[in-house]
PDB file of C-alpha atoms in Angstrom:
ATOM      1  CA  UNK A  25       0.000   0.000   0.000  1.00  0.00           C
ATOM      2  CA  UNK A  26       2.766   2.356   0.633  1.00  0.00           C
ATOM      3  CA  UNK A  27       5.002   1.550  -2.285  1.00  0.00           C
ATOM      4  CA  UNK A  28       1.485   2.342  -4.351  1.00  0.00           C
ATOM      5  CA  UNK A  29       0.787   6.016  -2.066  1.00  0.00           C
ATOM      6  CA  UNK A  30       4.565   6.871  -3.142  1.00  0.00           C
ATOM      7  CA  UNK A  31       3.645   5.697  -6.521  1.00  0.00           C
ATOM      8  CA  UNK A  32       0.894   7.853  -6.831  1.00  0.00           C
ATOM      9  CA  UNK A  33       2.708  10.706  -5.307  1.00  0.00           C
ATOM     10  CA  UNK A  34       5.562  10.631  -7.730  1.00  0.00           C
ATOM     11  CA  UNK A  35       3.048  10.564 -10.353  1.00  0.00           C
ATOM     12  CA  UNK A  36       1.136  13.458  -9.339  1.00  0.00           C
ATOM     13  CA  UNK A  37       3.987  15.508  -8.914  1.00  0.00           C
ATOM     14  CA  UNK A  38       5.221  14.697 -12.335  1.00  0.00           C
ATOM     15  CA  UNK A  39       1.582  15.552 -13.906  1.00  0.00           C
ATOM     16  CA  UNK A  40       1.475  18.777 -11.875  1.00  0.00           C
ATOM     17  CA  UNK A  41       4.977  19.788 -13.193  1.00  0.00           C
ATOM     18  CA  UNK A  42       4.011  19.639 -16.872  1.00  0.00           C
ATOM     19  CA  UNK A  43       0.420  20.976 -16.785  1.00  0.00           C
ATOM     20  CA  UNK A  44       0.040  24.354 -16.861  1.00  0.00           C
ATOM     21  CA  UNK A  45       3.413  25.401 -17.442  1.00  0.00           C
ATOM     22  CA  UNK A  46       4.114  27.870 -20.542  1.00  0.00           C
ATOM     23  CA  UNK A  47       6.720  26.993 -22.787  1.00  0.00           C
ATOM     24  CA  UNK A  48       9.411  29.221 -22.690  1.00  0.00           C
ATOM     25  CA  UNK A  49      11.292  30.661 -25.942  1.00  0.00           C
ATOM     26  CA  UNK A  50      13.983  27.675 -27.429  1.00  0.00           C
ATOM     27  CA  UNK A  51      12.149  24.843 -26.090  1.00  0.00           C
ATOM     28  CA  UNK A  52      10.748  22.845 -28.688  1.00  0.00           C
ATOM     29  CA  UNK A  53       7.045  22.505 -29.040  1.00  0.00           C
ATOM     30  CA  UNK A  54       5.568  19.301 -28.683  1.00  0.00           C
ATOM     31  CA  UNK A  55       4.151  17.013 -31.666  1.00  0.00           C
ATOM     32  CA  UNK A  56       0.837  17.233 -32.672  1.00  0.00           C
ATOM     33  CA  UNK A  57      -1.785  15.963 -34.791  1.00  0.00           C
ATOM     34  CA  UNK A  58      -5.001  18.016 -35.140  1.00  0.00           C
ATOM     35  CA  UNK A  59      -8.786  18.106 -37.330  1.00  0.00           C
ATOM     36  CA  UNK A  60      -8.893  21.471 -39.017  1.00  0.00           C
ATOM     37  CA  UNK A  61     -12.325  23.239 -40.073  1.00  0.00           C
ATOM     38  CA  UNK A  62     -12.709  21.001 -43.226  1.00  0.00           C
ATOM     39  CA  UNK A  63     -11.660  18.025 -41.758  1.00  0.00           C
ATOM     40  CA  UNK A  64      -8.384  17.686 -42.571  1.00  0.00           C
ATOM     41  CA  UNK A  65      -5.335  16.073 -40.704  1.00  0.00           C
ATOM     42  CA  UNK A  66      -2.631  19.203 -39.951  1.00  0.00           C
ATOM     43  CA  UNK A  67       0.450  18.194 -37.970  1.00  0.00           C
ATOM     44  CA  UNK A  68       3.692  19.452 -36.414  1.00  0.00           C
ATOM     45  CA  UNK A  69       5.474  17.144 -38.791  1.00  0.00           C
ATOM     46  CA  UNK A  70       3.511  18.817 -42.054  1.00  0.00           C
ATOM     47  CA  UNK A  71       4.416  21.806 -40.417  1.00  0.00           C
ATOM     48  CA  UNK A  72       8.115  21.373 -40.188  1.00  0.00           C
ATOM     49  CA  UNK A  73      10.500  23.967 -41.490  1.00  0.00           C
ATOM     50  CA  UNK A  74       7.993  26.860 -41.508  1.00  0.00           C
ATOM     51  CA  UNK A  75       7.127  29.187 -38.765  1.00  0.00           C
ATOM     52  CA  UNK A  76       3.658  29.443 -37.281  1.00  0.00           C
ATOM     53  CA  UNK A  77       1.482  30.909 -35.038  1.00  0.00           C
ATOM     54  CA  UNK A  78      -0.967  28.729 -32.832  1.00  0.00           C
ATOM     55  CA  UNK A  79      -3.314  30.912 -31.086  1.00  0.00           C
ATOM     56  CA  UNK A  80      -5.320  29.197 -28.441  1.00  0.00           C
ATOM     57  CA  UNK A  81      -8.865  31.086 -28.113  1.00  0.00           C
ATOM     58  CA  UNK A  82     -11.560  29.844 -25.832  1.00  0.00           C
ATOM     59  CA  UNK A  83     -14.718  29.359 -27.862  1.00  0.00           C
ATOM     60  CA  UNK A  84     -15.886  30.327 -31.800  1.00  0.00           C
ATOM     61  CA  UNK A  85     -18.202  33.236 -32.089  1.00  0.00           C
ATOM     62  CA  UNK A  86     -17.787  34.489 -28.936  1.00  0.00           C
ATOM     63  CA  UNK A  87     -16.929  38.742 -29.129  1.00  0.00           C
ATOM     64  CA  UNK A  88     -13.318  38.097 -27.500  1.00  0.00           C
ATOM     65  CA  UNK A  89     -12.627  35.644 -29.978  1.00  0.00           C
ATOM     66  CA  UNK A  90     -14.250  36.963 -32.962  1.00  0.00           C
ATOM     67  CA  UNK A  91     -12.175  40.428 -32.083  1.00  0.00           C
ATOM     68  CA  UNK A  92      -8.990  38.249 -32.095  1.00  0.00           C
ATOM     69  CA  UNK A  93      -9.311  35.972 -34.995  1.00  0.00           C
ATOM     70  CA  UNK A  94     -10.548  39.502 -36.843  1.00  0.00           C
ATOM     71  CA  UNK A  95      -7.335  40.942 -36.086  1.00  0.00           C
ATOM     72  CA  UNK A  96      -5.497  38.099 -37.494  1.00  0.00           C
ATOM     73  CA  UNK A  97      -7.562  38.347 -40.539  1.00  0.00           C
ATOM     74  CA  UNK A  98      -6.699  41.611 -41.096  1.00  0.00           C
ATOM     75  CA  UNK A  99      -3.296  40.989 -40.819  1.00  0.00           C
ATOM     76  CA  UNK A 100      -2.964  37.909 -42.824  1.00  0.00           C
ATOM     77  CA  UNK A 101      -1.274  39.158 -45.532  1.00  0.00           C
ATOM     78  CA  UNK A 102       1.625  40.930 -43.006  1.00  0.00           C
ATOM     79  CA  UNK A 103       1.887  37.768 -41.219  1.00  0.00           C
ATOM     80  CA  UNK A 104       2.034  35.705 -44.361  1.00  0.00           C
ATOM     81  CA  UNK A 105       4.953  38.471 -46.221  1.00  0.00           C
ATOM     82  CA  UNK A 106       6.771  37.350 -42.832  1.00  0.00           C
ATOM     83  CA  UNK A 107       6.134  33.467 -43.757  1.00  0.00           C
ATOM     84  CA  UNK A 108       4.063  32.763 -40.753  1.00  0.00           C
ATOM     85  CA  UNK A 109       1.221  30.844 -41.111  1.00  0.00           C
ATOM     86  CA  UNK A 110      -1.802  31.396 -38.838  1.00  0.00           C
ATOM     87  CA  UNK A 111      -3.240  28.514 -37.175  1.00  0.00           C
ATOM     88  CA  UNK A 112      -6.559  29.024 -34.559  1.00  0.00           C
ATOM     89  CA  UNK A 113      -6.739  25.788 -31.749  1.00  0.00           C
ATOM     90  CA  UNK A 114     -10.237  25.473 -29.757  1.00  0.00           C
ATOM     91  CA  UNK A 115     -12.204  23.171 -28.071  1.00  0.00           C
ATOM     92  CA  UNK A 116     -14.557  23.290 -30.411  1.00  0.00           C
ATOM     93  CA  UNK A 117     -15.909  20.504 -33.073  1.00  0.00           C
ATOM     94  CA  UNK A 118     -14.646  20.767 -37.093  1.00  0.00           C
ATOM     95  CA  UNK A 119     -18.392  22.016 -37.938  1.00  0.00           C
ATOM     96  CA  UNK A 120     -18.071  24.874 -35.125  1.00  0.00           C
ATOM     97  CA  UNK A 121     -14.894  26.138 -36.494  1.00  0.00           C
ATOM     98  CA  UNK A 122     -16.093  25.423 -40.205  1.00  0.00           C
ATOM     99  CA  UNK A 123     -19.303  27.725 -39.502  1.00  0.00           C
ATOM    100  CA  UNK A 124     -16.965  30.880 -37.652  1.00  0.00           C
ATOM    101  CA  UNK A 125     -14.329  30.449 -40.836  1.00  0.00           C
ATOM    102  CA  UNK A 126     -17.222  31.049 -43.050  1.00  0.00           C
ATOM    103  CA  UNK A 127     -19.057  33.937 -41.137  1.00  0.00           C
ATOM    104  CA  UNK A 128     -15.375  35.835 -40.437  1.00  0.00           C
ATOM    105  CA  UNK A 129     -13.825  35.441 -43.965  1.00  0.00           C
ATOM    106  CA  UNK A 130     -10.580  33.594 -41.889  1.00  0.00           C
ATOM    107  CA  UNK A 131      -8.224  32.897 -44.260  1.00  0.00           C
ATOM    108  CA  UNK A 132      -6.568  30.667 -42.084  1.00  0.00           C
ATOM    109  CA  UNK A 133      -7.194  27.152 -40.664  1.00  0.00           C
ATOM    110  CA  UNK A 134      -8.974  26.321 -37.280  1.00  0.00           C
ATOM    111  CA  UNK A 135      -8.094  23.271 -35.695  1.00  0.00           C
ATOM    112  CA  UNK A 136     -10.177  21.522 -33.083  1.00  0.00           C
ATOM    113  CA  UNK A 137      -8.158  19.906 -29.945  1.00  0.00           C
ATOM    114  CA  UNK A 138     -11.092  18.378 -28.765  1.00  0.00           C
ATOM    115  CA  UNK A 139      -9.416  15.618 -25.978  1.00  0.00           C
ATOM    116  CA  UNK A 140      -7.490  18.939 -25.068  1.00  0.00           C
ATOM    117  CA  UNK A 141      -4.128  17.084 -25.697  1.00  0.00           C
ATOM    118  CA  UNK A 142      -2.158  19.437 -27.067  1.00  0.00           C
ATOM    119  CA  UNK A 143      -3.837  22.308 -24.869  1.00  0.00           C
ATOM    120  CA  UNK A 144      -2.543  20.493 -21.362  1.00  0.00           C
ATOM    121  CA  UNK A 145       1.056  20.251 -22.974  1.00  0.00           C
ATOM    122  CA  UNK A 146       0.880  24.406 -23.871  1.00  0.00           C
ATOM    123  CA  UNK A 147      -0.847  25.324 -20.640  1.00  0.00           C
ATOM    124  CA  UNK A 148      -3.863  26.320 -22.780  1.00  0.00           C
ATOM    125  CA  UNK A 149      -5.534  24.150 -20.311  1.00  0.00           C
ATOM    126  CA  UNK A 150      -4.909  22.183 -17.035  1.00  0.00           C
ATOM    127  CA  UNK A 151      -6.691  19.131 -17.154  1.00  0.00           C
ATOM    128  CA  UNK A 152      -9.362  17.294 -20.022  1.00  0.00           C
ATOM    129  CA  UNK A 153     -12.470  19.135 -18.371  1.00  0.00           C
ATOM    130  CA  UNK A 154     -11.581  22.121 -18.705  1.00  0.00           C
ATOM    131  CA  UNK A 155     -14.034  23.717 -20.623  1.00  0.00           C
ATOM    132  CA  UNK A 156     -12.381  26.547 -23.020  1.00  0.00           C
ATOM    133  CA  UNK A 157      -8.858  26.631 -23.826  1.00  0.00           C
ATOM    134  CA  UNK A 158      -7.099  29.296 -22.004  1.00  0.00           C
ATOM    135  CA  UNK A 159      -6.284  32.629 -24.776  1.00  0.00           C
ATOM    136  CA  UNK A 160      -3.116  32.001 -25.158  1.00  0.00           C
ATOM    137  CA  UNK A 161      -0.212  31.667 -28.228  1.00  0.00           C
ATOM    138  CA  UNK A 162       2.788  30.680 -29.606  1.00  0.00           C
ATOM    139  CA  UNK A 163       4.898  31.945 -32.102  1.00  0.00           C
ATOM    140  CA  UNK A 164       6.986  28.043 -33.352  1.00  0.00           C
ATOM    141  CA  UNK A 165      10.138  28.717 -35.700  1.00  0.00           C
ATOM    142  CA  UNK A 166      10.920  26.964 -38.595  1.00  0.00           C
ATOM    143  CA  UNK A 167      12.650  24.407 -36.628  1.00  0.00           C
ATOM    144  CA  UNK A 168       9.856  23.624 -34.650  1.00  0.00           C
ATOM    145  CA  UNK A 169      10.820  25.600 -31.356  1.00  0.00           C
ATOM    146  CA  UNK A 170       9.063  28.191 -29.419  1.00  0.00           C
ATOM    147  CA  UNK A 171      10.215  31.973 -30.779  1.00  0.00           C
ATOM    148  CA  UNK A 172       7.931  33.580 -28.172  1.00  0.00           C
ATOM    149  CA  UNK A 173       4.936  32.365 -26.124  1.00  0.00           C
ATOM    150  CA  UNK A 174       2.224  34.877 -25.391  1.00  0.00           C
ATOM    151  CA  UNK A 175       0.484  33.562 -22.258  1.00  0.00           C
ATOM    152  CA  UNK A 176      -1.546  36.650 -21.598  1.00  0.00           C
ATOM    153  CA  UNK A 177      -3.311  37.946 -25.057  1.00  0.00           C
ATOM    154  CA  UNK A 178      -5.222  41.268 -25.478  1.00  0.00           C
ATOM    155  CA  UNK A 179      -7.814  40.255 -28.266  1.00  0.00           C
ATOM    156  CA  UNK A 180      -8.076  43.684 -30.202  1.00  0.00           C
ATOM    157  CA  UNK A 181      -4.082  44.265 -30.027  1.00  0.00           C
ATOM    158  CA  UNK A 182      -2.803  40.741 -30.854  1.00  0.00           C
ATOM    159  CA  UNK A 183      -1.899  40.577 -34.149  1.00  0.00           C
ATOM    160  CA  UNK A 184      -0.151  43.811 -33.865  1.00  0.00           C
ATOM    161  CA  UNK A 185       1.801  42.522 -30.929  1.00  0.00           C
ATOM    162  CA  UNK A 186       2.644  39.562 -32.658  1.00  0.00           C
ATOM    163  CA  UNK A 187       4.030  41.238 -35.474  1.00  0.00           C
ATOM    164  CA  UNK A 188       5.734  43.985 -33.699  1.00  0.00           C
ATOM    165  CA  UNK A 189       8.011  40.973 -32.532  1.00  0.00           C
ATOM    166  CA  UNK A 190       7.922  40.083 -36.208  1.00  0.00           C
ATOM    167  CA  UNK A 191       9.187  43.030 -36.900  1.00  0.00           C
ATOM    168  CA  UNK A 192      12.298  43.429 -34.153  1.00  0.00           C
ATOM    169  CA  UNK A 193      13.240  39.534 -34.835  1.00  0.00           C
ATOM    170  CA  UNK A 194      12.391  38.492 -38.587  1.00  0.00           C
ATOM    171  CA  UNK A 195      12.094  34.703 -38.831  1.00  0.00           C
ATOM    172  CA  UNK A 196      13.190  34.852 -42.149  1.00  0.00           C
ATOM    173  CA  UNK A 197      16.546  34.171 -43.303  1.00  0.00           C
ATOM    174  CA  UNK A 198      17.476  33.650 -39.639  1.00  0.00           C
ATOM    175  CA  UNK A 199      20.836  32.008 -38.371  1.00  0.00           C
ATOM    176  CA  UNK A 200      19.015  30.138 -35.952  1.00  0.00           C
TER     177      UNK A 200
END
């Protein structure tokens, strides 16, 4: 009984240690395999060798997120002269995202991380029942580490924040 209490312990410990922590700029970002909007398998491995943004928003159609994924929108083609692709991870099913794609204009994929997977491993949420993801993002490089993690997001100023960064570190043609 006491070799199974330590057991448990350890384990807990471990699990507490990883959930909820932000990744911090050079680690690498964990794998992943996500749905998109129309259904479609998008990966860290298809991914690989181009930068991206993953922004984390709590639920489609909802004003904060709209006002978000808006700004993103708007600043696709910035974003996309700066070879960053823009990638939007919820909670919610393919035929949610698919319906707020289509009534915003996004230009960009939504992905649905519905068993919250990737979200526990990015501190976007701390357990499976969580309901939302937390509004949070992360700017990956080309080689598939974090360039900056934005764990506290203004919704009407993001996009601009993001590429201010852009802007003072350009991901393209980097040494690193």
């Amino acid at each position: 009984m006491r070799s199974m209490l330590v057991v448990l312990s350890i384990t807990l410990l471990v699990s507490a240690a990883h959930a909820g922590e932000i990744l911090q700029a050079g680690a690498p970002f964990p794998a992943w395999e996500l749905t998109d909007h129309t259904g479609a398998k998008v990966s860290s491995q298809a991914m690989a060798g181009k930068p991206y943004l993953l922004w984390f928003y709590p639920k489609a159609m909802t004003p904060g997120c709209t006002a978000e994924g808006q700004g993103l929108r708007d600043q696709a083609a910035a974003f996309q002269a700066q070879g960053v692709e823009i990638l939007g991870v919820s909670f919610d099913t393919p035929s949610d995202n698919a319906s707020f794609v289509r009534a915003e204009g996004f230009p960009f994929r939504l992905l649905s991380d519905r068993d919250r997977t990737l979200a526990i491993a990015v501190a976007a949420a701390s357990d499976a029942s969580q309901p939302v993801a937390r509004r949070i993002s992360y700017l990956v490089g080309p080689d598939g580490k974090v360039v900056k993690a934005y764990p506290q997001v203004a919704p009407a100023t993001h996009a601009q924040d993001v590429l201010d960064d852009l802007a003072a570190k350009p991901l393209r043609g980097s040494s690193e």
